[in-house]
XYZ file of C-alpha atoms in Angstrom:
579
model
C 13.245 -7.803 -23.989
C 10.513 -5.982 -26.196
C 8.955 -3.020 -25.887
C 4.505 -2.607 -25.826
C 3.984 0.719 -27.729
C 3.473 2.769 -24.935
C 7.463 2.245 -24.354
C 7.469 2.745 -27.787
C 6.088 6.201 -28.041
C 7.600 6.972 -24.700
C 10.755 6.498 -26.403
C 9.882 9.091 -29.566
C 8.700 11.487 -27.515
C 10.265 14.532 -26.515
C 12.157 14.295 -22.462
C 14.087 16.048 -20.348
C 17.612 15.014 -20.079
C 18.504 17.222 -17.098
C 15.716 15.119 -15.381
C 16.532 11.724 -16.415
C 20.333 12.242 -15.726
C 19.606 13.577 -12.374
C 16.525 10.373 -11.313
C 19.879 7.999 -12.615
C 22.010 9.986 -10.405
C 19.418 9.196 -7.726
C 18.963 5.741 -8.306
C 22.764 5.385 -8.105
C 23.467 6.754 -4.715
C 19.957 4.620 -3.963
C 21.807 1.326 -4.336
C 24.978 2.249 -3.087
C 22.809 3.356 0.478
C 21.068 -0.154 0.007
C 23.872 -1.532 0.033
C 25.711 0.117 3.341
C 22.439 -0.971 5.080
C 23.841 -4.854 5.329
C 27.476 -3.118 6.300
C 27.190 -0.388 8.212
C 25.525 -0.709 12.010
C 22.178 3.056 11.415
C 24.875 5.039 13.862
C 27.921 4.331 12.002
C 29.456 8.252 9.776
C 29.673 6.205 6.674
C 26.276 4.326 7.025
C 24.430 7.980 8.229
C 27.341 9.679 5.651
C 25.298 8.470 1.933
C 21.983 8.365 3.549
C 22.091 12.222 4.030
C 24.138 12.640 0.266
C 20.848 10.201 -0.871
C 18.185 12.496 0.337
C 19.773 16.041 0.324
C 20.127 14.501 -3.761
C 16.648 13.584 -4.030
C 15.490 16.665 -2.468
C 17.090 18.599 -4.811
C 15.377 16.604 -7.532
C 11.819 17.439 -6.546
C 12.334 21.093 -6.546
C 13.951 21.418 -9.786
C 11.571 18.483 -11.757
C 8.685 17.396 -9.279
C 7.947 13.963 -8.075
C 10.321 11.271 -9.506
C 8.496 8.135 -11.027
C 9.797 5.358 -11.362
C 8.629 2.500 -13.464
C 9.325 -1.339 -12.688
C 10.552 -3.323 -15.124
C 11.769 -7.377 -14.440
C 15.518 -5.670 -14.341
C 15.628 -2.298 -15.173
C 13.774 1.192 -13.883
C 12.188 3.746 -16.166
C 11.674 7.498 -15.858
C 9.993 9.474 -18.314
C 10.127 6.266 -20.650
C 14.201 6.410 -20.678
C 16.637 3.688 -18.604
C 17.982 5.202 -15.138
C 18.932 1.293 -13.725
C 19.710 -1.692 -14.840
C 21.218 -5.297 -12.878
C 20.398 -8.712 -14.253
C 21.982 -10.230 -11.078
C 18.991 -11.130 -9.866
C 20.324 -11.178 -5.980
C 21.242 -7.321 -6.686
C 19.025 -5.686 -8.355
C 16.854 -3.774 -7.194
C 14.212 -3.865 -9.957
C 14.009 -7.217 -10.087
C 13.212 -7.095 -5.810
C 10.250 -4.688 -6.641
C 9.039 -6.634 -9.669
C 8.550 -9.568 -8.273
C 6.584 -8.726 -5.427
C 4.632 -6.845 -7.860
C 5.599 -3.211 -7.898
C 5.256 -1.655 -11.759
C 5.372 1.834 -9.918
C 6.487 3.465 -7.386
C 7.175 7.402 -6.880
C 8.812 9.736 -4.925
C 7.070 13.002 -4.137
C 7.759 16.839 -2.454
C 7.947 16.829 1.346
C 9.691 13.742 1.527
C 11.129 13.634 4.875
C 14.447 11.405 5.631
C 12.476 9.231 8.123
C 10.211 8.540 5.188
C 13.220 7.553 3.344
C 15.313 5.353 5.704
C 12.310 3.089 6.383
C 11.797 2.819 2.435
C 15.314 2.070 3.067
C 15.425 -0.544 5.079
C 12.237 -1.974 3.809
C 14.054 -2.049 0.418
C 17.240 -3.810 2.629
C 15.012 -6.766 4.125
C 16.125 -9.717 3.499
C 14.890 -12.503 6.389
C 14.898 -10.119 10.017
C 12.631 -8.933 11.725
C 13.068 -5.204 11.952
C 14.115 -5.645 15.497
C 12.329 -3.319 18.944
C 8.744 -4.484 17.402
C 6.791 -5.979 19.641
C 5.294 -9.503 18.127
C 1.670 -7.989 17.436
C 3.617 -5.414 14.816
C 6.298 -7.300 13.294
C 6.724 -8.570 9.809
C 6.552 -12.207 8.948
C 9.494 -13.492 7.382
C 7.725 -13.570 4.076
C 6.162 -10.595 3.783
C 6.981 -8.349 0.838
C 7.519 -4.941 -0.013
C 3.722 -4.122 -1.180
C 2.820 -5.972 2.185
C 5.824 -3.650 3.956
C 4.821 -0.128 2.661
C 0.893 -0.702 2.969
C 2.000 -1.127 6.589
C 3.891 1.689 7.103
C 2.170 4.247 5.360
C 4.885 6.443 3.852
C 3.245 9.804 3.036
C 5.738 10.846 -0.135
C 6.092 7.355 -1.102
C 3.983 6.197 -3.090
C 3.296 2.737 -5.884
C 1.267 1.114 -8.045
C 0.596 -2.783 -7.762
C 0.186 -5.144 -9.703
C -3.494 -6.124 -8.398
C -4.130 -2.070 -8.940
C -3.571 -2.820 -12.203
C -6.643 -4.743 -12.799
C -9.445 -2.507 -14.487
C -7.073 0.410 -16.383
C -6.482 -0.791 -19.317
C -3.696 2.084 -19.759
C -1.656 0.487 -16.309
C -2.156 -3.103 -18.024
C -0.625 -2.281 -20.839
C 2.223 -0.682 -19.050
C 3.267 -4.017 -17.097
C 2.928 -6.247 -21.150
C 6.876 -6.022 -21.689
C 7.582 -8.648 -18.971
C 4.356 -10.466 -20.541
C 4.629 -10.888 -24.959
C 2.697 -13.510 -25.991
C 3.939 -16.564 -26.844
C 4.760 -17.459 -30.378
C 2.938 -19.400 -32.903
C 3.349 -23.259 -33.866
C 3.320 -20.991 -38.315
C 5.778 -18.233 -36.062
C 7.904 -22.121 -34.709
C 7.900 -23.564 -37.912
C 8.881 -20.398 -39.690
C 12.172 -20.567 -37.900
C 13.101 -23.854 -38.557
C 12.299 -23.893 -41.919
C 14.190 -20.421 -42.349
C 17.456 -22.029 -40.109
C 17.275 -25.812 -42.443
C 16.659 -23.650 -45.838
C 20.508 -21.803 -44.890
C 22.293 -24.226 -43.968
C 20.859 -27.827 -43.692
C 24.143 -29.299 -42.479
C 23.455 -27.184 -39.475
C 21.180 -28.742 -37.729
C 22.249 -31.979 -38.210
C 25.326 -30.604 -36.451
C 23.619 -29.627 -33.141
C 23.505 -32.049 -30.719
C 22.245 -32.452 -27.358
C 24.287 -32.612 -24.432
C 22.496 -33.926 -21.338
C 23.606 -32.313 -18.266
C 25.657 -34.685 -15.448
C 23.660 -35.269 -12.922
C 23.667 -35.043 -9.535
C 22.429 -37.704 -6.551
C 21.232 -35.991 -3.305
C 20.364 -37.388 -0.464
C 17.227 -36.673 1.318
C 16.609 -36.219 5.013
C 13.966 -38.099 7.420
C 12.469 -35.048 8.128
C 11.867 -34.173 4.326
C 10.600 -38.036 2.890
C 8.429 -37.860 5.815
C 7.307 -34.092 4.804
C 7.130 -35.888 1.020
C 4.740 -38.367 1.931
C 2.055 -36.198 4.067
C 2.040 -34.043 1.260
C 1.749 -37.351 -1.585
C -0.942 -38.760 1.202
C -3.436 -35.364 1.807
C -3.544 -35.293 -1.941
C -4.655 -38.783 -2.515
C -6.936 -37.291 0.713
C -8.538 -34.727 -0.945
C -8.861 -36.344 -4.247
C -11.064 -38.503 -1.848
C -12.748 -35.587 -0.040
C -13.641 -33.952 -3.086
C -15.788 -37.572 -4.464
C -17.046 -37.629 -0.654
C -18.547 -34.352 -0.641
C -20.752 -34.648 -4.066
C -21.780 -37.850 -2.583
C -22.659 -36.267 1.224
C -24.009 -33.409 -0.452
C -26.325 -35.190 -3.318
C -28.574 -37.321 -0.135
C -28.857 -33.687 1.695
C -30.299 -32.722 -1.498
C -33.095 -35.278 -1.915
C -33.239 -36.855 1.676
C -36.600 -35.475 3.717
C -36.234 -37.082 6.810
C -35.333 -35.461 9.294
C -32.758 -37.828 11.312
C -30.735 -38.751 8.828
C -30.402 -35.394 7.590
C -28.920 -34.512 10.865
C -26.498 -37.250 10.626
C -24.863 -36.490 7.520
C -24.999 -32.889 7.968
C -22.995 -33.951 11.043
C -20.285 -36.314 8.381
C -19.863 -33.031 6.394
C -19.465 -30.559 9.641
C -16.383 -32.939 10.940
C -14.922 -32.855 6.918
C -15.330 -29.222 6.719
C -13.343 -29.493 10.030
C -10.568 -31.132 8.904
C -10.247 -29.114 5.740
C -9.962 -25.583 7.908
C -7.342 -26.787 9.914
C -5.680 -28.015 7.110
C -5.228 -24.347 5.495
C -7.739 -26.041 2.544
C -10.060 -23.278 2.418
C -10.426 -23.772 -1.964
C -13.002 -27.373 -0.821
C -13.728 -26.345 2.915
C -15.629 -23.024 0.555
C -17.536 -25.555 -1.263
C -19.379 -26.322 2.040
C -20.814 -22.880 2.353
C -21.398 -22.522 -1.071
C -23.122 -26.122 -0.676
C -25.374 -24.462 2.384
C -26.812 -21.303 0.588
C -27.359 -23.721 -1.850
C -29.581 -25.596 0.210
C -31.168 -22.135 1.544
C -32.862 -21.168 -1.505
C -35.953 -20.650 -1.233
C -36.163 -21.997 -4.395
C -34.913 -25.162 -3.659
C -38.324 -25.866 -1.771
C -36.452 -27.978 0.825
C -39.056 -27.849 3.295
C -39.099 -25.448 6.545
C -37.127 -27.481 9.463
C -35.015 -29.241 7.320
C -33.776 -25.259 6.309
C -33.470 -24.230 10.058
C -31.400 -27.611 10.529
C -29.027 -26.143 7.470
C -28.751 -22.447 9.278
C -28.154 -23.891 12.736
C -25.596 -25.777 10.717
C -23.912 -22.737 9.290
C -23.679 -21.212 12.380
C -21.817 -24.021 13.910
C -19.383 -23.832 10.656
C -18.474 -20.032 11.833
C -18.517 -20.411 15.844
C -16.392 -17.830 17.540
C -14.307 -21.010 19.252
C -13.203 -22.609 15.694
C -12.703 -19.094 13.789
C -10.584 -18.086 17.136
C -9.044 -21.527 16.692
C -7.578 -20.596 13.071
C -4.733 -17.682 14.124
C -2.335 -20.365 14.213
C -3.064 -21.559 10.580
C -3.353 -18.146 9.325
C 0.229 -17.889 11.305
C 1.814 -20.313 9.040
C 0.292 -20.111 5.615
C 2.008 -18.699 2.444
C 0.686 -15.926 0.940
C -1.540 -18.684 -1.998
C -3.293 -20.008 0.535
C -4.213 -16.708 2.299
C -5.757 -15.443 -1.001
C -8.085 -18.181 -0.789
C -9.178 -16.955 3.078
C -11.185 -13.844 1.546
C -13.508 -15.412 -0.703
C -13.459 -18.249 2.010
C -14.989 -15.915 4.936
C -17.232 -13.567 3.725
C -19.894 -16.626 2.953
C -20.228 -16.856 6.888
C -21.556 -12.619 6.075
C -21.637 -10.765 9.142
C -21.907 -13.416 11.670
C -18.223 -13.601 12.281
C -17.164 -10.356 12.406
C -16.699 -10.269 16.217
C -14.770 -13.287 15.749
C -12.554 -11.983 13.027
C -11.905 -9.049 15.272
C -10.602 -11.199 17.453
C -8.320 -12.709 14.872
C -6.866 -9.348 14.021
C -5.769 -9.070 17.480
C -3.613 -12.463 17.096
C -2.237 -12.972 14.230
C 1.433 -12.324 13.486
C 2.173 -11.884 10.258
C 1.148 -8.071 8.362
C 0.645 -9.581 4.896
C -2.456 -11.853 7.210
C -3.989 -8.867 9.000
C -4.242 -7.048 6.026
C -6.435 -10.105 4.588
C -8.756 -9.850 7.879
C -9.114 -6.151 7.154
C -10.130 -6.973 3.302
C -12.724 -9.434 5.106
C -14.223 -6.988 7.881
C -14.170 -4.347 4.699
C -16.602 -7.163 3.109
C -18.235 -8.015 6.303
C -18.751 -4.586 7.264
C -20.881 -3.219 4.128
C -23.460 -5.747 5.813
C -22.927 -3.946 9.447
C -20.667 -1.889 10.219
C -22.235 -1.181 14.013
C -19.831 -4.831 15.573
C -16.472 -2.914 13.847
C -17.999 0.374 15.506
C -18.528 -0.799 19.241
C -14.471 -2.310 19.541
C -13.053 1.105 18.858
C -12.564 1.503 22.311
C -10.093 -0.963 22.574
C -7.094 -0.497 24.474
C -4.458 -1.657 21.936
C -3.419 0.666 19.426
C -2.362 -1.486 16.663
C -6.083 -2.680 16.900
C -7.649 0.636 16.800
C -5.906 1.450 13.937
C -6.947 -1.262 11.644
C -10.319 -1.163 12.544
C -10.210 2.209 11.750
C -8.356 1.306 8.356
C -11.484 -1.075 8.110
C -13.785 1.807 8.749
C -12.368 4.133 6.481
C -12.433 1.686 3.667
C -16.003 0.902 4.518
C -16.279 4.735 3.831
C -19.955 5.039 6.101
C -19.870 8.729 7.198
C -21.665 7.580 10.812
C -17.925 6.691 11.643
C -17.048 9.906 11.341
C -18.178 10.956 14.892
C -16.617 8.154 16.368
C -12.983 9.433 15.387
C -13.079 12.632 17.045
C -12.350 11.055 20.523
C -8.751 10.160 18.291
C -7.372 12.798 17.113
C -5.528 13.144 19.650
C -4.713 9.572 20.459
C -0.772 9.401 21.886
C -0.594 7.112 18.842
C 1.098 8.522 15.774
C -0.289 5.799 13.788
C -3.255 5.875 15.359
C -3.642 9.204 14.872
C -2.204 9.040 10.400
C -4.639 6.468 9.994
C -7.959 8.685 11.360
C -5.939 11.060 8.717
C -6.081 8.947 5.306
C -10.012 8.249 6.627
C -11.074 12.090 6.988
C -9.420 12.663 3.761
C -11.293 10.182 2.358
C -14.844 12.058 3.431
C -16.788 14.808 1.999
C -18.681 15.717 5.115
C -18.064 19.470 7.090
C -17.823 17.651 9.677
C -14.680 15.417 8.355
C -12.935 18.639 7.114
C -13.320 20.580 10.711
C -11.971 17.661 12.274
C -9.233 17.857 9.795
C -8.525 21.203 10.632
C -7.805 19.669 14.305
C -4.272 17.922 12.794
C -3.222 21.196 11.504
C -1.530 21.307 15.078
C -0.228 17.998 15.340
C 2.358 17.185 17.180
C 3.599 15.233 13.799
C 5.294 17.358 11.160
C 3.680 14.730 8.180
C 0.324 15.144 9.986
C 0.160 18.678 9.774
C 1.292 19.211 5.976
C -1.249 15.576 5.259
C -3.600 17.535 6.189
C -3.191 21.198 5.423
C -2.987 19.316 1.944
C -6.012 17.202 2.340
C -7.867 21.211 2.575
C -6.647 21.897 -0.194
C -7.634 18.669 -1.612
C -11.783 19.267 -0.622
C -11.532 22.747 -1.693
C -12.374 23.265 2.038
C -12.654 27.264 1.780
C -13.879 27.327 5.553
C -10.865 26.650 6.507
C -9.466 29.495 4.576
C -10.018 31.645 8.695
C -8.515 28.922 10.081
C -5.029 29.808 8.272
C -5.068 33.334 8.286
C -5.421 32.703 12.045
C -2.834 30.640 11.853
C -0.442 32.341 10.792
C -0.869 35.711 12.665
C -0.013 33.424 15.927
C 3.795 33.095 17.275
C 3.572 29.193 16.578
C 3.739 29.815 13.463
C 7.498 31.605 13.939
C 8.567 28.459 15.051
C 7.322 26.012 12.479
C 9.991 25.222 9.390
C 10.327 26.921 6.097
C 8.065 23.765 4.625
C 5.124 24.175 6.485
C 5.596 27.690 6.071
C 5.117 27.248 2.182
C 2.879 24.488 2.788
C 0.021 27.620 4.832
C 0.957 29.906 2.571
C -0.182 27.777 -0.985
C -2.657 26.128 0.876
C -4.452 29.552 1.666
C -3.123 30.963 -2.187
C -5.087 27.826 -3.794
C -8.213 28.288 -1.629
C -8.499 31.881 -1.291
C -6.946 32.627 -4.479
C -7.744 36.528 -5.344
C -9.525 37.243 -2.414
C -6.486 36.235 -0.207
C -3.625 39.214 -1.744
C -4.980 41.621 0.543
C -4.201 39.319 3.846
C -0.924 37.524 1.973
C 0.244 41.030 0.768
C 0.292 42.592 5.085
C 3.601 39.805 4.972
C 5.242 41.569 2.236
C 5.535 45.001 4.560
C 8.727 43.760 6.373
C 10.617 46.429 8.983
C 13.614 47.923 8.592
C 15.405 46.647 11.672
C 19.446 47.000 12.215
C 19.386 43.334 13.039
C 18.068 40.917 10.727
C 15.310 39.549 11.372
C 14.833 35.718 10.385
C 11.184 34.669 11.349
C 10.038 38.202 9.325
C 12.356 37.202 6.479
C 10.118 33.444 5.572
C 7.216 34.865 6.501
C 7.794 37.631 3.499
C 8.808 35.138 1.658
C 6.611 32.396 2.025
C 3.441 35.229 1.204
C 5.550 36.142 -2.480
C 5.475 32.307 -2.929
C 2.089 32.512 -2.355
C 1.515 35.352 -5.097
C 3.863 34.052 -7.361
C 0.440 30.432 -7.835
C -1.912 33.375 -8.153
C -0.576 34.690 -10.721
C -3.478 37.075 -11.425
C -3.234 40.427 -12.615
C -4.144 41.460 -8.509
C -0.333 38.984 -7.483
C 1.318 40.490 -9.773
C 0.875 44.536 -8.476
C 1.352 43.004 -5.251
C 4.411 41.471 -6.502
C 5.890 45.317 -8.288
C 5.022 47.258 -5.187
C 6.641 44.043 -2.973
C 10.258 44.831 -5.367
C 9.618 48.169 -4.053
C 10.118 47.145 -0.376
C 13.080 48.851 2.072
C 13.389 45.002 2.898
C 16.003 43.543 0.314
C 14.759 40.043 0.845
C 11.380 41.141 0.119
C 13.010 43.229 -2.580
C 14.683 40.247 -4.034
C 12.070 37.643 -3.834
C 9.937 39.650 -5.446
C 11.981 40.332 -8.851
C 12.656 36.640 -8.800
C 9.144 36.256 -8.630
C 8.126 38.281 -11.347
C 10.646 36.603 -13.341
C 9.535 33.591 -13.277
C 6.046 34.782 -14.067
C 7.828 35.969 -17.513
C 6.760 40.197 -16.275
C 8.989 42.936 -16.549
C 10.105 43.652 -13.301
């Protein structure tokens, strides 16, 4: 395998050997744990032990080294430019499974939850059976790839880069070139031939060509019929293409409305046959022709233009579009990719029909394509999508909110307020993702409501989003939060995130408020909540790291509380200062 220029640079650069060794151990545990999914039931103690060991190892790595990023090659995983996993067996190789599904980078981030890891393992180990317990509307199609499944699950602390994401990013494209070396030129092949012949001419004569043994396979009647149908369809398509061209030429010169309508009816019949066979490439040519006829520069009469407009509406009538759900459910990924450029030619008039399709199709890849179509069409008119936010089905709401977020229209913010406390976590999570991309003040205010969300991952995501937005107006809210009794009941991880957010947003201005929590009163009995609060405060001061923060740490180093003293002393040492 040839290394790209970027790989060569990475190999020559210094890297943390401890980090690479830890990453290799994580991959080894990941491989073993993924295999247990196929052997043991989820509640089996052995399976649980593997998951716990993997999660602990991942947590340790993330704490010690930060995000764990894997570069994905065909049969290898690399960390910091170094190979940490290799398996040439296509049936067993985790790298190969990720690579063929389009992933080129996979990363795990601090804050990773065990449920996220388990979900990722299920996706990685998924073969042909659907996940149990899901409704049809939410079930994954058999042929859904890893990228589609990860997109559906929205794992907060697991990120990835896929081949589609590399378009327009030359640096990322260069990273994926190692699996696509340029083919040798004829001159290079000839040079190799001449070199071998000159070194030992008899060698070429000795080389024989072994013919593989031929085996006869008998096709079933069903397989023979299927092949015949495919051949007939190929022949028909050639005829259809010629017929389309002829009919288009006729309409370009026809001026008599009666004959014009007759030809339009023939084209519409062909169009319907094409879409219900899933041939959106040839069907798209019909729509492109209609738009060509509507071009004012063509100089067609107004009565003929009106007939074409009516035919375009008929081509995308709601009944016909909705009937496509059976076709979409059986299409391959390649055919689905052709559906988007086909549908956008109808423009905004088909938005309601596409939404209806979204409620009945089954595969996640199909739903994703429909969402992408709605994003394109919604930029022409967002109102038809917003009007459907009263749907009672949570999976429909989740998809529509996703679409509105991708469109990015600020008008959507007001419509999302009613979903902040929605009973379905996936709906709330999607609202969070949308608010995270909006920089408006009302989006930030709504985001703060999620800090009291029932789900931990949503709460942490909201806190990190406030930091990313540099929402200083969220500081009073966070100060009030750490003074409540509810704060005491939170996990230490969440407490750290809250104090960290205060440090990043407030800086030196937040030091007086943070320092208050170093004043732990001595007690005969250990106060775990007070100690945890103090530890979080110390970490926040360390993160600020300014002279004022250092003074506060030195003062804390004189505390009567052993916990506070030890935490302050360690922070000062980490800052490279004398205790």
